[in-house]
DNA sequence: GATATCAAGTCCTATATAGGAATAAGGGAA
DNA sequence: TTCCCTTATTCCTATATAGGACTTGATATC
């Protein structure tokens, strides 16, 4: 008489065992996270990886395709597979950007740090970062967009991971894009975002800095930035006052990130 | 001496020939578009499709995976492959929704048509629909959200495709969600969206209808709806006045649409 | 009637293999 | 030098095949 098999909850993989192509993806992803392969670097060829991973070519290819989907690597016919660089989005603000009415893109050109502090306060960012984090680096900035108008930006970074930043001088941080900075210095590229918007009276500290009337309404735009494996790395809030010129905020939609025609 | 081969532009597929798995995807997609398989219906099994399409199993599977990625079909282990239904998003507003501060979702509950007309005017929607379309059904609606506040919505539909709607009575259209309506009656589900936002003074017609002060600022939220093959089917503009309660507009991000963990 | 077993249908994973197509680099001829 | 050809490398497509895993419904057993 054989042992009676355990009753397994239907719909779940037995024992949580993952598919091989998936384990390979994870392994490569880990290597990139750990900096074993740096952005821009070429990975070993498919067949080479297949040998290393003790898998067949097809399986490795599938793993790599899913990494392409995630935006972690890029593949080029005849050239190789490359780690998607910090700068790989070619200077494009991939996840959010300002746009003029016609469709022309407006670029943020000027960053001025208004204040840096380390705080413990909780807020909307707490739930984004999760229970484990309770210490944040909080940076206020004045950002000029395309030399035309100003917005007020505040960013929260988990202090545990980015403690070095707390010690940096304003001079060092002035003018940098945090997105690029985190990607390049901390190997923490923003892979995806979580965004919400609201129309509210701008808080006094903002109206004062931006020099707009007290109580002025504006858009409060919250952006949670996620890196590899959906790890939260930034929480940002941008206060946008109304402007004569029609400025549109474009949350880059899935349409653009992966056009239907290209999902293969 | 053999014929000298034509110089082909590098980086482009020679002659534009498409991969077989891709042609299969397209073919299945066409069948769904044409209503040969209707939402909720089960497609033939993989191996059956492989025979019909004269392809191997692996190729068909790859084609089907890409359709899953597009959100056109759903596959269930052991059950089959099904056309994603109009209602398949399970009543969820997949592409946009209102949210309260805590994260609770606010549902639109009440639609009241304010006016229907057929127009030829051009505007931001023109470029969305493309040059070919110059006749639109324009519908104004008053929408109540979660029994708490009102927003003003206007929607443009290409008259060529949805001419029947122009003839419908307000009574018929009152209270319906156009998203569901187009999906069910016209086999035109909204597969993806294109969204922009701006903070502007609300136009008089809106402040009047919503009964808020003239010149009040609000969010102007534009949503272009795309169906199969990125065909534009709706262009909608929602005017959201500020509210005491903090209402957040959540453009559903790619994070939610395809969590990194699930892209396999 | 309730429960366990079985079988068919379906999707899922994985392999081994073959040839095609894009890229880059090197060498030879005009 | 410039152009063409060849070659090596790499990714891309496709096939045939095998077995596993999940779901459903029918059948047998208690």
mmCIF file of C-alpha atoms (C1' of nucleotides) in Angstrom, chain D residues 11-27:
data_model
loop_
_atom_site.group_PDB
_atom_site.id
_atom_site.type_symbol
_atom_site.label_atom_id
_atom_site.label_comp_id
_atom_site.label_asym_id
_atom_site.label_seq_id
_atom_site.Cartn_x
_atom_site.Cartn_y
_atom_site.Cartn_z
ATOM 1 C "C1'" DC D 11 20.271 35.958 -31.192
ATOM 2 C "C1'" DC D 12 15.797 34.213 -33.514
ATOM 3 C "C1'" DT D 13 12.490 30.868 -35.164
ATOM 4 C "C1'" DA D 14 10.668 26.482 -35.449
ATOM 5 C "C1'" DT D 15 10.028 21.530 -34.830
ATOM 6 C "C1'" DA D 16 9.233 17.026 -32.626
ATOM 7 C "C1'" DT D 17 8.894 14.843 -28.482
ATOM 8 C "C1'" DA D 18 8.242 13.510 -23.589
ATOM 9 C "C1'" DG D 19 6.382 13.756 -19.292
ATOM 10 C "C1'" DG D 20 4.156 16.358 -15.530
ATOM 11 C "C1'" DA D 21 0.210 18.914 -13.382
ATOM 12 C "C1'" DC D 22 -4.404 20.658 -12.993
ATOM 13 C "C1'" DT D 23 -9.476 20.193 -13.861
ATOM 14 C "C1'" DT D 24 -13.572 17.907 -14.735
ATOM 15 C "C1'" DG D 25 -16.699 14.394 -15.011
ATOM 16 C "C1'" DA D 26 -17.681 9.515 -14.903
ATOM 17 C "C1'" DT D 27 -17.340 5.284 -12.454
#
